[in-house]
PDB file of C-alpha atoms in Angstrom:
ATOM      1  CA  UNK A  36     -41.850  33.987-268.454  1.00 52.00           C
ATOM      2  CA  UNK A  37     -39.759  31.059-269.858  1.00 61.00           C
ATOM      3  CA  UNK A  38     -38.295  32.482-272.662  1.00 74.00           C
ATOM      4  CA  UNK A  39     -37.513  35.855-270.754  1.00 73.00           C
ATOM      5  CA  UNK A  40     -35.321  33.854-268.234  1.00 71.00           C
ATOM      6  CA  UNK A  41     -34.128  32.217-271.137  1.00 72.00           C
ATOM      7  CA  UNK A  42     -33.061  35.008-272.808  1.00 77.00           C
ATOM      8  CA  UNK A  43     -31.482  36.548-269.357  1.00 74.00           C
ATOM      9  CA  UNK A  44     -29.611  33.190-269.359  1.00 78.00           C
ATOM     10  CA  UNK A  45     -28.588  33.434-272.321  1.00 77.00           C
ATOM     11  CA  UNK A  46     -27.388  37.293-272.780  1.00 81.00           C
ATOM     12  CA  UNK A  47     -25.880  36.561-268.691  1.00 84.00           C
ATOM     13  CA  UNK A  48     -21.993  36.355-269.902  1.00 86.00           C
ATOM     14  CA  UNK A  49     -22.489  39.267-272.255  1.00 85.00           C
ATOM     15  CA  UNK A  50     -24.077  41.144-268.983  1.00 84.00           C
ATOM     16  CA  UNK A  51     -21.732  39.851-267.057  1.00 88.00           C
ATOM     17  CA  UNK A  52     -18.317  41.549-269.069  1.00 91.00           C
ATOM     18  CA  UNK A  53     -20.657  44.472-269.625  1.00 90.00           C
ATOM     19  CA  UNK A  54     -20.986  45.339-265.704  1.00 91.00           C
ATOM     20  CA  UNK A  55     -17.381  44.333-265.285  1.00 92.00           C
ATOM     21  CA  UNK A  56     -15.926  46.629-268.055  1.00 93.00           C
ATOM     22  CA  UNK A  57     -18.430  49.232-266.226  1.00 93.00           C
ATOM     23  CA  UNK A  58     -16.882  48.531-262.705  1.00 93.00           C
ATOM     24  CA  UNK A  59     -13.319  48.781-264.258  1.00 93.00           C
ATOM     25  CA  UNK A  60     -14.124  51.973-266.455  1.00 93.00           C
ATOM     26  CA  UNK A  61     -15.573  53.963-263.151  1.00 93.00           C
ATOM     27  CA  UNK A  62     -12.340  52.438-261.477  1.00 94.00           C
ATOM     28  CA  UNK A  63      -9.914  53.385-264.101  1.00 94.00           C
ATOM     29  CA  UNK A  64     -11.855  56.829-264.191  1.00 94.00           C
ATOM     30  CA  UNK A  65     -11.152  57.482-260.489  1.00 94.00           C
ATOM     31  CA  UNK A  66      -7.730  56.248-260.773  1.00 94.00           C
ATOM     32  CA  UNK A  67      -6.801  58.589-263.116  1.00 94.00           C
ATOM     33  CA  UNK A  68      -8.654  61.325-261.129  1.00 94.00           C
ATOM     34  CA  UNK A  69      -6.681  60.573-257.985  1.00 95.00           C
ATOM     35  CA  UNK A  70      -3.253  60.627-260.441  1.00 95.00           C
ATOM     36  CA  UNK A  71      -4.239  63.969-261.744  1.00 95.00           C
ATOM     37  CA  UNK A  72      -4.578  65.746-258.524  1.00 95.00           C
ATOM     38  CA  UNK A  73      -1.406  63.945-257.034  1.00 94.00           C
ATOM     39  CA  UNK A  74       0.326  65.388-260.074  1.00 94.00           C
ATOM     40  CA  UNK A  75      -1.349  68.572-259.419  1.00 95.00           C
ATOM     41  CA  UNK A  76      -0.158  68.514-255.974  1.00 95.00           C
ATOM     42  CA  UNK A  77       3.321  67.827-256.430  1.00 94.00           C
ATOM     43  CA  UNK A  78       2.963  70.763-259.404  1.00 95.00           C
ATOM     44  CA  UNK A  79       2.040  73.257-256.851  1.00 95.00           C
ATOM     45  CA  UNK A  80       4.272  71.856-254.234  1.00 94.00           C
ATOM     46  CA  UNK A  81       7.360  72.383-256.702  1.00 94.00           C
ATOM     47  CA  UNK A  82       6.180  75.681-257.227  1.00 94.00           C
ATOM     48  CA  UNK A  83       5.725  76.678-253.678  1.00 93.00           C
ATOM     49  CA  UNK A  84       9.750  75.449-252.934  1.00 92.00           C
ATOM     50  CA  UNK A  85      10.336  77.659-255.787  1.00 91.00           C
ATOM     51  CA  UNK A  86       8.695  80.574-254.629  1.00 90.00           C
ATOM     52  CA  UNK A  87      10.022  80.054-250.822  1.00 91.00           C
ATOM     53  CA  UNK A  88      13.657  80.400-252.363  1.00 89.00           C
ATOM     54  CA  UNK A  89      12.629  84.137-253.850  1.00 89.00           C
ATOM     55  CA  UNK A  90      10.713  84.898-251.066  1.00 91.00           C
ATOM     56  CA  UNK A  91      13.871  83.710-248.804  1.00 91.00           C
ATOM     57  CA  UNK A  92      16.472  85.888-250.918  1.00 90.00           C
ATOM     58  CA  UNK A  93      13.789  89.151-250.768  1.00 91.00           C
ATOM     59  CA  UNK A  94      13.912  88.189-246.700  1.00 93.00           C
ATOM     60  CA  UNK A  95      17.220  88.132-246.483  1.00 93.00           C
ATOM     61  CA  UNK A  96      17.816  91.174-248.675  1.00 93.00           C
ATOM     62  CA  UNK A  97      15.151  92.912-246.842  1.00 95.00           C
ATOM     63  CA  UNK A  98      16.957  91.976-243.781  1.00 95.00           C
ATOM     64  CA  UNK A  99      20.618  93.074-244.884  1.00 95.00           C
ATOM     65  CA  UNK A 100      19.092  96.429-245.580  1.00 96.00           C
ATOM     66  CA  UNK A 101      17.459  96.631-242.128  1.00 96.00           C
ATOM     67  CA  UNK A 102      20.693  96.056-240.574  1.00 96.00           C
ATOM     68  CA  UNK A 103      22.682  98.797-243.004  1.00 95.00           C
ATOM     69  CA  UNK A 104      20.095 101.094-242.181  1.00 95.00           C
ATOM     70  CA  UNK A 105      20.367 100.843-238.284  1.00 94.00           C
ATOM     71  CA  UNK A 106      23.993 100.678-239.005  1.00 93.00           C
ATOM     72  CA  UNK A 107      23.846 103.842-241.114  1.00 91.00           C
ATOM     73  CA  UNK A 108      21.321 105.618-238.348  1.00 86.00           C
ATOM     74  CA  UNK A 109      23.965 104.666-235.637  1.00 86.00           C
ATOM     75  CA  UNK A 110      26.654 106.379-237.141  1.00 84.00           C
ATOM     76  CA  UNK A 111      24.626 109.628-237.899  1.00 79.00           C
ATOM     77  CA  UNK A 112      24.235 109.764-234.206  1.00 75.00           C
ATOM     78  CA  UNK A 113      28.089 110.068-234.397  1.00 75.00           C
ATOM     79  CA  UNK A 114      27.870 113.552-236.049  1.00 73.00           C
ATOM     80  CA  UNK A 115      27.700 116.666-234.254  1.00 70.00           C
ATOM     81  CA  UNK A 116      24.514 118.324-234.361  1.00 72.00           C
ATOM     82  CA  UNK A 117      25.999 121.385-236.211  1.00 77.00           C
ATOM     83  CA  UNK A 118      29.438 122.295-237.638  1.00 80.00           C
ATOM     84  CA  UNK A 119      31.508 124.726-235.063  1.00 83.00           C
ATOM     85  CA  UNK A 120      31.017 127.333-237.947  1.00 86.00           C
ATOM     86  CA  UNK A 121      27.399 127.299-238.163  1.00 88.00           C
ATOM     87  CA  UNK A 122      26.871 127.357-234.352  1.00 87.00           C
ATOM     88  CA  UNK A 123      29.497 130.445-233.948  1.00 87.00           C
ATOM     89  CA  UNK A 124      27.516 132.380-237.012  1.00 89.00           C
ATOM     90  CA  UNK A 125      24.167 131.434-235.254  1.00 88.00           C
ATOM     91  CA  UNK A 126      25.432 132.749-231.609  1.00 88.00           C
ATOM     92  CA  UNK A 127      26.463 136.097-233.782  1.00 88.00           C
ATOM     93  CA  UNK A 128      23.326 136.170-235.297  1.00 90.00           C
ATOM     94  CA  UNK A 129      21.006 135.961-232.097  1.00 87.00           C
ATOM     95  CA  UNK A 130      23.279 137.113-229.326  1.00 86.00           C
ATOM     96  CA  UNK A 131      21.706 140.470-228.569  1.00 84.00           C
ATOM     97  CA  UNK A 132      23.726 143.520-229.835  1.00 78.00           C
ATOM     98  CA  UNK A 133      26.373 144.818-227.321  1.00 76.00           C
ATOM     99  CA  UNK A 134      29.964 145.020-226.488  1.00 81.00           C
ATOM    100  CA  UNK A 135      30.730 140.834-226.067  1.00 85.00           C
ATOM    101  CA  UNK A 136      32.709 138.541-226.780  1.00 87.00           C
ATOM    102  CA  UNK A 137      33.215 135.056-226.782  1.00 88.00           C
ATOM    103  CA  UNK A 138      35.880 134.231-224.138  1.00 89.00           C
ATOM    104  CA  UNK A 139      35.674 130.280-224.018  1.00 90.00           C
ATOM    105  CA  UNK A 140      33.956 127.788-226.612  1.00 90.00           C
ATOM    106  CA  UNK A 141      33.593 124.299-225.093  1.00 90.00           C
ATOM    107  CA  UNK A 142      31.698 121.093-226.403  1.00 87.00           C
ATOM    108  CA  UNK A 143      31.842 118.673-223.346  1.00 85.00           C
ATOM    109  CA  UNK A 144      29.241 116.258-225.218  1.00 81.00           C
ATOM    110  CA  UNK A 145      28.393 115.844-228.908  1.00 78.00           C
ATOM    111  CA  UNK A 146      24.952 117.620-227.945  1.00 84.00           C
ATOM    112  CA  UNK A 147      26.484 119.946-224.913  1.00 89.00           C
ATOM    113  CA  UNK A 148      27.801 123.275-225.898  1.00 89.00           C
ATOM    114  CA  UNK A 149      29.325 125.603-223.371  1.00 92.00           C
ATOM    115  CA  UNK A 150      30.311 129.397-224.084  1.00 91.00           C
ATOM    116  CA  UNK A 151      31.413 132.059-221.918  1.00 90.00           C
ATOM    117  CA  UNK A 152      30.531 135.333-223.237  1.00 90.00           C
ATOM    118  CA  UNK A 153      32.579 138.510-221.682  1.00 89.00           C
ATOM    119  CA  UNK A 154      31.045 141.942-221.956  1.00 84.00           C
ATOM    120  CA  UNK A 155      29.629 144.851-219.926  1.00 80.00           C
ATOM    121  CA  UNK A 156      25.853 144.714-219.287  1.00 76.00           C
ATOM    122  CA  UNK A 157      25.103 141.399-220.200  1.00 80.00           C
ATOM    123  CA  UNK A 158      21.293 141.006-220.036  1.00 82.00           C
ATOM    124  CA  UNK A 159      21.247 136.739-218.972  1.00 84.00           C
ATOM    125  CA  UNK A 160      17.706 136.558-219.547  1.00 87.00           C
ATOM    126  CA  UNK A 161      17.552 138.475-222.911  1.00 87.00           C
ATOM    127  CA  UNK A 162      20.657 136.259-224.142  1.00 88.00           C
ATOM    128  CA  UNK A 163      18.988 133.191-222.622  1.00 89.00           C
ATOM    129  CA  UNK A 164      15.309 133.949-224.789  1.00 90.00           C
ATOM    130  CA  UNK A 165      17.341 134.404-228.188  1.00 90.00           C
ATOM    131  CA  UNK A 166      19.351 131.289-227.924  1.00 90.00           C
ATOM    132  CA  UNK A 167      15.918 129.521-226.647  1.00 91.00           C
ATOM    133  CA  UNK A 168      14.603 130.927-230.377  1.00 90.00           C
ATOM    134  CA  UNK A 169      17.476 129.403-232.490  1.00 88.00           C
ATOM    135  CA  UNK A 170      16.209 125.724-233.817  1.00 88.00           C
ATOM    136  CA  UNK A 171      19.889 125.007-233.300  1.00 89.00           C
ATOM    137  CA  UNK A 172      19.571 124.670-229.399  1.00 88.00           C
ATOM    138  CA  UNK A 173      17.318 124.155-226.907  1.00 89.00           C
ATOM    139  CA  UNK A 174      17.488 123.695-223.020  1.00 91.00           C
ATOM    140  CA  UNK A 175      19.453 127.079-222.871  1.00 91.00           C
ATOM    141  CA  UNK A 176      20.872 127.556-219.276  1.00 90.00           C
ATOM    142  CA  UNK A 177      22.957 130.025-217.338  1.00 90.00           C
ATOM    143  CA  UNK A 178      25.561 128.983-215.127  1.00 87.00           C
ATOM    144  CA  UNK A 179      26.919 131.049-212.679  1.00 75.00           C
ATOM    145  CA  UNK A 180      30.438 132.850-213.197  1.00 74.00           C
ATOM    146  CA  UNK A 181      32.847 134.064-210.686  1.00 79.00           C
ATOM    147  CA  UNK A 182      33.373 137.344-212.567  1.00 81.00           C
ATOM    148  CA  UNK A 183      30.581 139.977-213.170  1.00 80.00           C
ATOM    149  CA  UNK A 184      31.184 140.809-216.410  1.00 83.00           C
ATOM    150  CA  UNK A 185      31.105 137.048-217.770  1.00 88.00           C
ATOM    151  CA  UNK A 186      28.188 135.057-218.781  1.00 88.00           C
ATOM    152  CA  UNK A 187      28.404 131.148-218.688  1.00 91.00           C
ATOM    153  CA  UNK A 188      26.138 129.737-220.793  1.00 92.00           C
ATOM    154  CA  UNK A 189      25.077 126.096-221.557  1.00 92.00           C
ATOM    155  CA  UNK A 190      23.023 124.900-224.406  1.00 92.00           C
ATOM    156  CA  UNK A 191      21.825 120.978-225.449  1.00 90.00           C
ATOM    157  CA  UNK A 192      22.054 121.103-229.271  1.00 88.00           C
ATOM    158  CA  UNK A 193      19.526 120.157-231.525  1.00 82.00           C
ATOM    159  CA  UNK A 194      19.999 116.975-233.526  1.00 74.00           C
ATOM    160  CA  UNK A 195      20.528 116.734-236.855  1.00 64.00           C
ATOM    161  CA  UNK A 196      17.734 115.153-237.717  1.00 52.00           C
ATOM    162  CA  UNK A 197      15.475 117.751-235.769  1.00 48.00           C
ATOM    163  CA  UNK A 198      16.712 120.681-237.865  1.00 47.00           C
ATOM    164  CA  UNK A 199      16.285 118.901-240.831  1.00 44.00           C
ATOM    165  CA  UNK A 200      12.217 118.706-240.453  1.00 40.00           C
TER     166      UNK A 200
END
């Protein structure tokens, strides 16, 4: 046993240096892993900031497009539902035949039309029914007139977006 202990004691400095090198090697390996993780984290954060800049520009463009779309929709609402000539042609086409003429044409609002028809034997129910069938008019109602040969009608004009469908 003396020889084994003697050999161990003779090799002690070499074992200490080897163990120290092993500990330093493990420490350096761990340190290299930490440095690599830090480097990868830095790269990922840099990439994220680049993508956020791109995403911010996309979001800004999307918001601007949404605002422009809302502005366009609000401006389109200002359009009359149908042109005067189209309405007049539609009324001439759908009003039951007979001897009648348009005496007064009013559009008190962009979606309301009031027309005074003059003629003999005007059937208010038939005219209202015919106008209700039109895709350009809704909620047609007769309004009382002071004269028996006149028929005053009020209709709500169908918005342009609804007639396009």
